[in-house]
C-alpha positions as a Python dict, from the first residue, in 0.01 Angstrom:
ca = {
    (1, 'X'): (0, 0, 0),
    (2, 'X'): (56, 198, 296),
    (3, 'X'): (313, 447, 377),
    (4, 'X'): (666, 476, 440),
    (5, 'X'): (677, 501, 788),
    (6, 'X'): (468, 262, 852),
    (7, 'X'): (672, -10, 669),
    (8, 'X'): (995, 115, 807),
    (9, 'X'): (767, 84, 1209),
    (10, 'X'): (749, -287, 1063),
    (11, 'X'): (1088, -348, 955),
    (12, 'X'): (1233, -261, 1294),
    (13, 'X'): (997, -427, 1488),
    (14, 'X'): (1101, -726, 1278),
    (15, 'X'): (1454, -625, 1327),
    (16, 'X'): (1379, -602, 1716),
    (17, 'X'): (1209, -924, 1678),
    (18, 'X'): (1442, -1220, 1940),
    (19, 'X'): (1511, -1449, 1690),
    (20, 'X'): (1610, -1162, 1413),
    (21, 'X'): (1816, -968, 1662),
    (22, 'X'): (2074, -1223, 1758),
    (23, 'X'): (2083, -1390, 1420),
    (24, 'X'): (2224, -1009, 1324),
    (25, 'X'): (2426, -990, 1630),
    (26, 'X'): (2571, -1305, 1547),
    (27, 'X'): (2731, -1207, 1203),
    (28, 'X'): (2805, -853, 1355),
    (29, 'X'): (3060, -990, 1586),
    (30, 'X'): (3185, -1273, 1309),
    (31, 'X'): (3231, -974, 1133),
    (32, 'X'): (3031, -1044, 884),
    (33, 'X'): (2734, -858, 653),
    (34, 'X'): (2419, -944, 693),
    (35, 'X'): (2070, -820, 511),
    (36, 'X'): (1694, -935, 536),
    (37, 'X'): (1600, -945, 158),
    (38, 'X'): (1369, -953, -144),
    (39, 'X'): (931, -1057, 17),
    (40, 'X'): (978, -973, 349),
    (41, 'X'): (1117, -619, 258),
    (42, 'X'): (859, -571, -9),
    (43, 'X'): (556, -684, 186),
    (44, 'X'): (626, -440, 498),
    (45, 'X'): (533, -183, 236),
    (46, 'X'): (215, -407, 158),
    (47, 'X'): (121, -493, 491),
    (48, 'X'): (111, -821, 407),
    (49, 'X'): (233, -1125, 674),
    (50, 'X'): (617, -1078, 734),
    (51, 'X'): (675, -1500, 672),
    (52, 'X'): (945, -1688, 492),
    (53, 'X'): (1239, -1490, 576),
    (54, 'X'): (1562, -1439, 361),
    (55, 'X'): (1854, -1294, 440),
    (56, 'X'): (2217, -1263, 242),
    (57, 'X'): (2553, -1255, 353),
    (58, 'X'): (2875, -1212, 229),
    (59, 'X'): (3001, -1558, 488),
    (60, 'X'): (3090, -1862, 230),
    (61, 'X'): (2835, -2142, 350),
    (62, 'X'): (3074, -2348, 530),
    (63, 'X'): (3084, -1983, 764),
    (64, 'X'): (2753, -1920, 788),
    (65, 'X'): (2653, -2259, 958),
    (66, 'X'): (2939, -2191, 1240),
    (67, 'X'): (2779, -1830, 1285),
    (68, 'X'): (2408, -1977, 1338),
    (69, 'X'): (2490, -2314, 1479),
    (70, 'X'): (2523, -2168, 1850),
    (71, 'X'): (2228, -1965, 1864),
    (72, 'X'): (2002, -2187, 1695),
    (73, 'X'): (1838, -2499, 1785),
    (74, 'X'): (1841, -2687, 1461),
    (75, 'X'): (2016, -2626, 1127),
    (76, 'X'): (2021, -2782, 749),
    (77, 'X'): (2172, -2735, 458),
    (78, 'X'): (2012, -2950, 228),
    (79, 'X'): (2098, -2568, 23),
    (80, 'X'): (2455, -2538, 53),
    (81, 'X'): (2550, -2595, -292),
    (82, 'X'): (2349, -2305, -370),
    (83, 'X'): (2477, -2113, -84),
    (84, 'X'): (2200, -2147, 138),
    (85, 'X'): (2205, -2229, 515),
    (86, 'X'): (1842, -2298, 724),
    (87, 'X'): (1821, -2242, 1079),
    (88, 'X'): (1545, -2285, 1359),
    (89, 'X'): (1598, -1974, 1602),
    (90, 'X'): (1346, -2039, 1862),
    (91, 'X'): (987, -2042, 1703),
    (92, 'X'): (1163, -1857, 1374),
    (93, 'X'): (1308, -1986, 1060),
    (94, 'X'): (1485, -1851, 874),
    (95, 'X'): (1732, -1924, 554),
    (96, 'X'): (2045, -1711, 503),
    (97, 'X'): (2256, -1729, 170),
    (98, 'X'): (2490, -1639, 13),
    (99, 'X'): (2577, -1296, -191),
    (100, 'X'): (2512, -1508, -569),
    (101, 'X'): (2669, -1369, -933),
    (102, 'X'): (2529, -1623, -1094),
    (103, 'X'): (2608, -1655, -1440),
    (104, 'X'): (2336, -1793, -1710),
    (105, 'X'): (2449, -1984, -2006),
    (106, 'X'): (2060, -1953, -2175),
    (107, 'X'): (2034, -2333, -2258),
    (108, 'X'): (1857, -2430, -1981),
    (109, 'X'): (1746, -2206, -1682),
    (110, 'X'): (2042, -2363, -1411),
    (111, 'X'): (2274, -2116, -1333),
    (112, 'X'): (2635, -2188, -1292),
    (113, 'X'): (2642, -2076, -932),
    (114, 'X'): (2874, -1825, -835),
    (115, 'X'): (2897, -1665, -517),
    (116, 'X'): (2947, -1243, -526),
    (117, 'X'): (3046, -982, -216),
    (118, 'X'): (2811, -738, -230),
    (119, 'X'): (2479, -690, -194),
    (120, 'X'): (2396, -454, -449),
    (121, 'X'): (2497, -736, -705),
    (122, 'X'): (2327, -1002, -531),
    (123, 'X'): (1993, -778, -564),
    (124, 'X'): (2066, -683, -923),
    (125, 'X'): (2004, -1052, -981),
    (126, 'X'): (1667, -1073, -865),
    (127, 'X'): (1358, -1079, -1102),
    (128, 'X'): (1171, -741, -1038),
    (129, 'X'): (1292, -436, -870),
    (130, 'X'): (1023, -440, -543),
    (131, 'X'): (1197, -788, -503),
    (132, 'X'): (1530, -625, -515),
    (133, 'X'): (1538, -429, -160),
    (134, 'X'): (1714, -535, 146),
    (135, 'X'): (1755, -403, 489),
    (136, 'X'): (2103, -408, 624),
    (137, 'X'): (2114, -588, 975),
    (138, 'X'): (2180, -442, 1278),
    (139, 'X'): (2198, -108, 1103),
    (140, 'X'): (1823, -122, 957),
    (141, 'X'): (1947, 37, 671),
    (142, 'X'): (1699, 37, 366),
    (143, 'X'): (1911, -47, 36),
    (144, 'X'): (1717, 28, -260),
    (145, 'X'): (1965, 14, -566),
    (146, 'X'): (1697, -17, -828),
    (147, 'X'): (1366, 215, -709),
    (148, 'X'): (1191, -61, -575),
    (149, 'X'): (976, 161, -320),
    (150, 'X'): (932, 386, -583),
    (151, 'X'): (766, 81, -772),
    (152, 'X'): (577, -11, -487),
    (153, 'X'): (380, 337, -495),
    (154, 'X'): (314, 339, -825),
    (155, 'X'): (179, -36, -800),
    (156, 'X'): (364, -158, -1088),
    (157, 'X'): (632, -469, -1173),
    (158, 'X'): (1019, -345, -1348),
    (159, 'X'): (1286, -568, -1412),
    (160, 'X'): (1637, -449, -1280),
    (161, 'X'): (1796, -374, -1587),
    (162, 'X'): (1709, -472, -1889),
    (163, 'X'): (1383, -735, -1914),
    (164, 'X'): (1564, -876, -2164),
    (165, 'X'): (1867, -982, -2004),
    (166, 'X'): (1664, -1060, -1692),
    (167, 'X'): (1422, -1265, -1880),
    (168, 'X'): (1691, -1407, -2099),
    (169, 'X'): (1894, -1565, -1771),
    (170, 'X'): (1572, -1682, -1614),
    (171, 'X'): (1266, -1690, -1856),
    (172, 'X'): (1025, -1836, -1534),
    (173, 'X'): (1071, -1497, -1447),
    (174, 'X'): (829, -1369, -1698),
    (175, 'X'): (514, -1636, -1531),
    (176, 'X'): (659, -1476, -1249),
    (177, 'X'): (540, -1122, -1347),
    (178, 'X'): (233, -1312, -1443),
    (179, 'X'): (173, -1425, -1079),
    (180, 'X'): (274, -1136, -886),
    (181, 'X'): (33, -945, -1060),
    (182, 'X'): (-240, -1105, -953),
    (183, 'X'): (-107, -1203, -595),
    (184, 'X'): (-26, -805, -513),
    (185, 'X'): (-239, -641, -798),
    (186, 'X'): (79, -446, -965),
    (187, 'X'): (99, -424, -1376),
    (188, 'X'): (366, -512, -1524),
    (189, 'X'): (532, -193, -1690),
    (190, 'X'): (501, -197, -2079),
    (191, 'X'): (870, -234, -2144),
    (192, 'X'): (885, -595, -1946),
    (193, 'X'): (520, -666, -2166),
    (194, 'X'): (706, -644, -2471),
    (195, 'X'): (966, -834, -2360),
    (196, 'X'): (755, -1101, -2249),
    (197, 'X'): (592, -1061, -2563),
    (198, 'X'): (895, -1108, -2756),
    (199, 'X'): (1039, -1387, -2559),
    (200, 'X'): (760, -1613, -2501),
    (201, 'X'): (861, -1900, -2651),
    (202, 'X'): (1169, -1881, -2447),
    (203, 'X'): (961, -2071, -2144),
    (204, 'X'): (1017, -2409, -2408),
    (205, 'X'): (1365, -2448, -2182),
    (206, 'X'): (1152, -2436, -1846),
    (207, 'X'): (1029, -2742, -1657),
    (208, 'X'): (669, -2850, -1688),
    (209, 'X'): (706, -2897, -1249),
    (210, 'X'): (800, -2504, -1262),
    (211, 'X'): (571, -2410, -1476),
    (212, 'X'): (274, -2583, -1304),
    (213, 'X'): (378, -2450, -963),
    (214, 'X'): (364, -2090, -1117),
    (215, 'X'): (16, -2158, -1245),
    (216, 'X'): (-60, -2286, -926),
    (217, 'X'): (41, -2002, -729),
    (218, 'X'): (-151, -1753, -1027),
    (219, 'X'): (-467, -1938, -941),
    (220, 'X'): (-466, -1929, -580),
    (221, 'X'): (-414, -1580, -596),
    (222, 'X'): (-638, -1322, -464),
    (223, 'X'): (-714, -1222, -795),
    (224, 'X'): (-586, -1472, -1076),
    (225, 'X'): (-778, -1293, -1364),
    (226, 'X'): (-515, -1036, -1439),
    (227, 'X'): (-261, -1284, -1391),
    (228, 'X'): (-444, -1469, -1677),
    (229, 'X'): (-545, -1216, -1882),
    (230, 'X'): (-139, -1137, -1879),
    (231, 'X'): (-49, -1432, -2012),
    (232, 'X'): (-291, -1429, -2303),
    (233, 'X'): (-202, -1115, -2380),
    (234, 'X'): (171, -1149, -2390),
    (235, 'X'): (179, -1514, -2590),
    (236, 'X'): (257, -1685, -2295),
    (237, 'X'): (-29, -1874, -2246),
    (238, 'X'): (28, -2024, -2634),
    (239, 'X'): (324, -2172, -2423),
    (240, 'X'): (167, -2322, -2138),
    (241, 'X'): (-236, -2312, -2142),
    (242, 'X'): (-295, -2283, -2511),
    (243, 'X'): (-670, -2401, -2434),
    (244, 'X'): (-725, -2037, -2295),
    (245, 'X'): (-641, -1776, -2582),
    (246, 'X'): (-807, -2073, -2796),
    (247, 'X'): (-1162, -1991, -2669),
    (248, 'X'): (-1112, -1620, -2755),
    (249, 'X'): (-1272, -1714, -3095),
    (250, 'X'): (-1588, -1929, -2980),
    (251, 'X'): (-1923, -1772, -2892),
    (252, 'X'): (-2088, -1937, -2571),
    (253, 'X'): (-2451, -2078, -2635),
    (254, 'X'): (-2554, -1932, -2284),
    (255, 'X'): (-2455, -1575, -2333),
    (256, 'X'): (-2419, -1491, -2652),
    (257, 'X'): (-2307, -1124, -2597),
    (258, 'X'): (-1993, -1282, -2456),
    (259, 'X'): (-1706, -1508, -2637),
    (260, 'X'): (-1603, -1809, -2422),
    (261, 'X'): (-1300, -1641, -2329),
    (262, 'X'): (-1455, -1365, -2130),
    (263, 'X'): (-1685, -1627, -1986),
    (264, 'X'): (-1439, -1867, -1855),
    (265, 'X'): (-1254, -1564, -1669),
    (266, 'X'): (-1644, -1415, -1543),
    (267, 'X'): (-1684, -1796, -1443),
    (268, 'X'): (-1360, -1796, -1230),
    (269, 'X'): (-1398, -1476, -1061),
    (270, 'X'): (-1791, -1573, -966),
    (271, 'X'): (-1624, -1905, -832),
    (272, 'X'): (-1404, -1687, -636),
    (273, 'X'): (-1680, -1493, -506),
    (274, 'X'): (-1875, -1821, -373),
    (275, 'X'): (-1601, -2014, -238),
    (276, 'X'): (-1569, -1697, -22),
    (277, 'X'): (-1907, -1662, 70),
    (278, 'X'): (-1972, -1988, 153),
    (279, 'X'): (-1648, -2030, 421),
    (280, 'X'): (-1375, -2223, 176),
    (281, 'X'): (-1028, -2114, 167),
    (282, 'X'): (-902, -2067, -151),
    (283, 'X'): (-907, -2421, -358),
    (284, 'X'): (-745, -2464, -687),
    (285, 'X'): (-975, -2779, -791),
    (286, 'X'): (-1247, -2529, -833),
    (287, 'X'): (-1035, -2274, -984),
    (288, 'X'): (-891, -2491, -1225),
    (289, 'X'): (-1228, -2603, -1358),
    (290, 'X'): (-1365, -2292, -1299),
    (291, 'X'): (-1119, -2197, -1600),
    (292, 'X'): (-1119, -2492, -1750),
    (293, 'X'): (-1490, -2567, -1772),
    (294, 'X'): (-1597, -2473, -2129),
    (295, 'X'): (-1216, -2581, -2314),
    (296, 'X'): (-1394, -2886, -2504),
    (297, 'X'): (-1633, -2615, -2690),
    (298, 'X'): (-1331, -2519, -2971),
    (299, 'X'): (-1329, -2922, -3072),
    (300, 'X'): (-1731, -2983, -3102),
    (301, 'X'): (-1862, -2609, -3229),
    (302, 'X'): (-2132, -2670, -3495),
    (303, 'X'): (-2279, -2414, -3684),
    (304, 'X'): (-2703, -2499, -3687),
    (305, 'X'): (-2949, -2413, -3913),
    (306, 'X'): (-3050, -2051, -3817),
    (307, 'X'): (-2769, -1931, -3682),
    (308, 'X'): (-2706, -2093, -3377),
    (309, 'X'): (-2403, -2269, -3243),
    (310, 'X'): (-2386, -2596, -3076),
    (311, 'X'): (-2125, -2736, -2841),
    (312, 'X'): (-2224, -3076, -2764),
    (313, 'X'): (-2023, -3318, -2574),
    (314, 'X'): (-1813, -3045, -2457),
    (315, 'X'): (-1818, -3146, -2100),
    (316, 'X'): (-1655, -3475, -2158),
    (317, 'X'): (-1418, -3329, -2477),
    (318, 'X'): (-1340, -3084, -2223),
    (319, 'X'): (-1274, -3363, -1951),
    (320, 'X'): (-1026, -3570, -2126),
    (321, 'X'): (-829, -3140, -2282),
    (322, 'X'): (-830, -3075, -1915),
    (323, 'X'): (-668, -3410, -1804),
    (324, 'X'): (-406, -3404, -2060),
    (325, 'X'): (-294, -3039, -1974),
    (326, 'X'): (-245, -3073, -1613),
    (327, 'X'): (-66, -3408, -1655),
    (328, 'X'): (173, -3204, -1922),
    (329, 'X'): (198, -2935, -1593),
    (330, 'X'): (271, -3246, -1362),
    (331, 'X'): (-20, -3144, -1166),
    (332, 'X'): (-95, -3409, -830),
    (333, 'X'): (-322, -3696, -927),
    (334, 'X'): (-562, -3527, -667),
    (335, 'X'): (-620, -3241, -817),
    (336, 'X'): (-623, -3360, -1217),
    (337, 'X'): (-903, -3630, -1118),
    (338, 'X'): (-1165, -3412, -913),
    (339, 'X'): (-1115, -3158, -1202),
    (340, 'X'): (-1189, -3367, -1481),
    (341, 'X'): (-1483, -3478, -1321),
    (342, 'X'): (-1612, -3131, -1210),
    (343, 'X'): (-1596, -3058, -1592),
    (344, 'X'): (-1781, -3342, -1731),
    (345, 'X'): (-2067, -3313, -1476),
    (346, 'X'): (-2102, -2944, -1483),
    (347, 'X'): (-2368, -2940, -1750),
    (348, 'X'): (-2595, -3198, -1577),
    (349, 'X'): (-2754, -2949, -1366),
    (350, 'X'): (-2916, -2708, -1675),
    (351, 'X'): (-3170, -2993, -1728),
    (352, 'X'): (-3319, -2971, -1352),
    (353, 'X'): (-3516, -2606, -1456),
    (354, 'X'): (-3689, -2848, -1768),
    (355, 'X'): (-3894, -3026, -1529),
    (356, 'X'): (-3905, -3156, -1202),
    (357, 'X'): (-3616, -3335, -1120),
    (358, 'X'): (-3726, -3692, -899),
    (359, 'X'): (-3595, -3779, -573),
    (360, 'X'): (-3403, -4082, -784),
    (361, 'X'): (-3239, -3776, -1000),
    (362, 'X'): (-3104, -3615, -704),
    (363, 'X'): (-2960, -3886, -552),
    (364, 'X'): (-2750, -3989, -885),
    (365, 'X'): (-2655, -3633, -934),
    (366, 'X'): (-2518, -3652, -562),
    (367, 'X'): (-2357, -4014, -581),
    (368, 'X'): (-2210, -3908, -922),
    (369, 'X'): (-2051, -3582, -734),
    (370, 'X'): (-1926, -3771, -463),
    (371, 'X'): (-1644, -3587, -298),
    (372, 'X'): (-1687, -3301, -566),
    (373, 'X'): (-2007, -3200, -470),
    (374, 'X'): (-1932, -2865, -255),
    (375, 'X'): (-1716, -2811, -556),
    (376, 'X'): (-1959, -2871, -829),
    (377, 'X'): (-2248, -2628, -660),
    (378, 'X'): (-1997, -2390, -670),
    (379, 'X'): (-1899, -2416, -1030),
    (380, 'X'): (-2296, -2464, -1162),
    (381, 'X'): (-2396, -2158, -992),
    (382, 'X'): (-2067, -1973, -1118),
    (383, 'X'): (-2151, -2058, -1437),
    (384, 'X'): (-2450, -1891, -1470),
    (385, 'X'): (-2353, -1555, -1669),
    (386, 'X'): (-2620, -1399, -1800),
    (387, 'X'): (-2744, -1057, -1851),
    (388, 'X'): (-3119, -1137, -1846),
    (389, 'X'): (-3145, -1112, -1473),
    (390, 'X'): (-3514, -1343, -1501),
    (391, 'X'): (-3306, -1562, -1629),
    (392, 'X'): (-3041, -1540, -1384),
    (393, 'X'): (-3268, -1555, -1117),
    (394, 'X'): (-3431, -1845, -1248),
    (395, 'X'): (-3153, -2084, -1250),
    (396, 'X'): (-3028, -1922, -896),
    (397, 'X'): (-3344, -1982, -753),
    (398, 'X'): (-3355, -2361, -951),
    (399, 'X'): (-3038, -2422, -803),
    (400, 'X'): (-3167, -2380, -451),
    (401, 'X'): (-3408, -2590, -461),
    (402, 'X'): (-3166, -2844, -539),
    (403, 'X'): (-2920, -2780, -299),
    (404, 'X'): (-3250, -2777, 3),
    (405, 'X'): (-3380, -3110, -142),
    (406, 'X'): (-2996, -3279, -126),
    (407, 'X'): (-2977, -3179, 254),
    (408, 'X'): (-3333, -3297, 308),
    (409, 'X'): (-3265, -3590, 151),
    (410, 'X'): (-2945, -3616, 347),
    (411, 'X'): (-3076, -3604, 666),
    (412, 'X'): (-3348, -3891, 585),
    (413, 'X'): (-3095, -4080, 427),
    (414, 'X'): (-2746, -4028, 488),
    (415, 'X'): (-2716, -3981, 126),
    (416, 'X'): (-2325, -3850, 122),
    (417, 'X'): (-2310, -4246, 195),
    (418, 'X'): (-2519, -4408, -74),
    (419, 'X'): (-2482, -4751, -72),
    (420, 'X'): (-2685, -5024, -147),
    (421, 'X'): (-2852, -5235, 180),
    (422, 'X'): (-2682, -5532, 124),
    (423, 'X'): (-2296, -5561, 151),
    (424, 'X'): (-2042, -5816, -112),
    (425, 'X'): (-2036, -6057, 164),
    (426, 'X'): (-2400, -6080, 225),
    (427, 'X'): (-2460, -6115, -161),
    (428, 'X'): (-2232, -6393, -151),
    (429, 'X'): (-2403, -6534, 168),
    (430, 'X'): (-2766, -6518, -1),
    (431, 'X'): (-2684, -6614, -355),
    (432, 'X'): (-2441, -6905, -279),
    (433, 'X'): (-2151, -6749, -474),
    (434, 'X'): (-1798, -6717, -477),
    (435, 'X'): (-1600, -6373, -532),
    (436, 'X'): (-1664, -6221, -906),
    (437, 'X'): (-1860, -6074, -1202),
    (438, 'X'): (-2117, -6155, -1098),
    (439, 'X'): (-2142, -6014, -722),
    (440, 'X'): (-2023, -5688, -897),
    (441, 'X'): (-2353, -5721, -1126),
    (442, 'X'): (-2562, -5769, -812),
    (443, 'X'): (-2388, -5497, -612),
    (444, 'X'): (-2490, -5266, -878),
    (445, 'X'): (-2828, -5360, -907),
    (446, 'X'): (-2896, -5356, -563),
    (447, 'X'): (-2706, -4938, -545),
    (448, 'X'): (-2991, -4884, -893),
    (449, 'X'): (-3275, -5010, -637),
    (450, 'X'): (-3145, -4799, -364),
    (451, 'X'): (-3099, -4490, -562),
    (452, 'X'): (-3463, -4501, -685),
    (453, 'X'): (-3659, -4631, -441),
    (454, 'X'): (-3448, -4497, -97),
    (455, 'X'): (-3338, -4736, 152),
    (456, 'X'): (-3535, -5056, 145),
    (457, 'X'): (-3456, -5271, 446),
    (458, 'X'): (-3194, -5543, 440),
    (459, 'X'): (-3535, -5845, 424),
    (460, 'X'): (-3665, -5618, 101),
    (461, 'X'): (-3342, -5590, -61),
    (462, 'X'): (-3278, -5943, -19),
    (463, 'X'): (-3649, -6057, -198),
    (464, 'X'): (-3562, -5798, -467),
    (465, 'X'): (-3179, -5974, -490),
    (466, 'X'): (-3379, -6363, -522),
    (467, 'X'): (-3609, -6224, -771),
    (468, 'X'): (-3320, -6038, -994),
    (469, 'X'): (-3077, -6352, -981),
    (470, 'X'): (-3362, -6587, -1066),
    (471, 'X'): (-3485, -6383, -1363),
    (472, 'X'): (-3141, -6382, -1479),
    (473, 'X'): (-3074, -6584, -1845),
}
């Protein structure tokens, strides 16, 4: 957070900005009001990127396209119906709507849209009060109707109003707390945790496509743990990742001073922490497994003799939990897949320290990865949580070697590209066969031969194929 001034030094140079100043000069001389509002307000006080700008009006749609359309070089409003006008003003865009009244009829979270004239309405509808600031353009006057700055400096999240109400009209809006939390690092204040706590199952009338972007955006935050912990806490996570507060319960075989709970959310943050240090943008296919590793373990714990407690299977258990909840969130096909399979191989590295793993080994553990394999050294080594640092350091240094001998192996072999030495057609060629079963069966013996002997030669592979498809039944 830094200070006033220095926010209000970023505000006008926004204000002074080309594109901003004759969009404001523009609804000046219509006559018209005109207001940047809600993130870009709130993040000049954060120093965060000034992007996505939104501004409100009192002009009816219909007037706010005549305003921009002469001083802008393209316009849409695939938004009117909900007041909302886009606009390309040289290398800026920007979205102006509006003043809204909506009015909420708590059956479903549509509002009927009404439009208002004034702004200190518009703002009362917005979800939490550092969301609910606006700077009146060309005057760059701050308008701050529900404390929002003073919310800012004490790094917390307040409905305007009542949480209740707000909650009540729009019940997204409590993920929403969820998610700023951990994208800005505020707390929600207690009386909007209660509410939340209260009103959890009020998210039943939300879309799963809403709900999955907000879990989304909560994961690729900077720090999605509190974000998570949030909705545990509150009951909202019963609602919409009930496999989390689940493993609250279950003790983890690996660390047995920890439940599985605590170790899914150490496992995430350590993920974090290497996809930084190793140069990857945030990524929410190793997120998501990152948190979603160890769900399988509440479905196969087994009590042992002695005490101990057994999980096995959970990788693939966990695979097929995983697959069903981000379908239910409507996650992309390209993220559910790689994340299933990050969970069901992340428990194939732990037998590599039990003996010396063979140069066949490696190569199946890397043609299994495929794609996934930046991903899944990432998760194995974030899944090491441990307090017996030998330990620690064993499977660390374990899990060095293995990376060193996939790149050596790499550069003998190409290995990202394991494929056998003889192609479908060639098969066909040499064996006198048409398209089938039975070139599948030969392709796959052939990739078995490559995988434990290396790369054989295309005259090798093709004695090897004679001999196979002769000592056939």
């Amino acid at each position: 957070m830094q200070n006033v001034a220095a926010a209000v030094a970023r505000l006008d140079a926004l204000a002074e900005s080309p594109a901003v100043a004759r969009l404001a000069q523009a609804f000046a001389d219509a006559g018209r009001e005109l207001a940047l509002v809600g993130g870009p307000v709130r993040d000049a006080f954060l120093d965060r990127p000034l992007t996505d700008l939104d501004f409100t009006t009192d002009a009816r749609p219909d007037r706010i396209l005549e305003i921009v359309t002469p001083i802008s070089d393209a316009q849409w409003d695939i938004g009117r119906a909900f007041g909302t006008i886009g606009a390309r003003i040289g290398d800026q865009t920007v979205e102006v709507t509006t003043y809204r009244s909506d009015v909420y009829d708590h059956e479903t979270r549509k509002p009927e849209v009404a439009f208002g004239d004034s702004l200190e309405a518009d703002l009362e509808r917005r979800d939490f009060a550092v969301n609910a600031m606006a700077l009146r353009l060309p005057q760059r006057q701050l308008v701050d109707p529900w404390g929002g700055v003073d919310d800012l400096m004490a790094a917390r999240l307040r409905t305007p109003g009542s949480p209740e109400v707000s909650f009540g009209d729009d019940p997204l809006r409590m993920l929403r707390g969820a998610r700023f939390s951990a994208q800005i690092g505020f707390d929600v204040d207690a009386e909007a945790v209660a509410a939340m706590e209260r009103m959890a199952d009020r998210l039943a009338i939300v879309s799963a496509e809403r709900i999955g972007d907000e879990i989304t955006k909560l994961l690729l935050a900077p720090a999605p743990v509190r974000g998570i912990r949030l909705l545990v806490d509150t009951g909202l996570a019963e609602i919409v990742l009930p496999e989390i507060p689940a493993l609250r319960l279950e003790q983890d075989e690996h660390a047995h001073h920890k439940d599985v709970y605590e170790h899914s959310l150490t496992v995430l943050e350590q993920a974090i922490d290497l996809e930084r240090s190793r140069g990857h943008a945030p990524t929410l296919i190793v997120r998501l497994a990152a948190l979603l590793h160890d769900i399988g373990k509440p479905a196969t714990r087994q009590f042992e003799p002695g005490g101990a407690v057994s999980f096995h299977h959970h990788d693939v258990v966990g695979a097929k939990l995983a697959t069903k909840r981000m379908r239910e969130l409507r996650l992309p096909s390209d993220v559910v897949k790689p994340v299933a399979e990050l969970i069901r191989l992340h428990l194939r590295f732990f037998g590599y320290t039990d003996g010396a793993w063979t140069d066949s080994a490696v190569r199946r553990y890397v043609r299994d990865a495929g794609p996934v394999l930046e991903w899944l050294h990432i998760l194995v080594r974030a899944d090491v949580t441990t307090r017996n640092v030998r330990k620690a350091d064993r499977l660390s240094f374990a899990y060095d070697d293995l990376e060193q001998r996939i790149a050596d192996l790499q550069q003998q072999e190409e290995l990202d590209a394991v494929r056998p030495d003889l192609d479908g057609e060639q098969i066909m060629g040499i064996l006198g066969i048409a398209p089938g079963r039975e070139v599948g069966e030969a392709y796959r013996y052939l990739l078995e031969l490559r995988l434990d002997n290396g790369p054989l030669g295309a005259d090798a592979a093709e004695a090897r194929l004679r001999e196979w498809w002769s000592s056939r039944p």
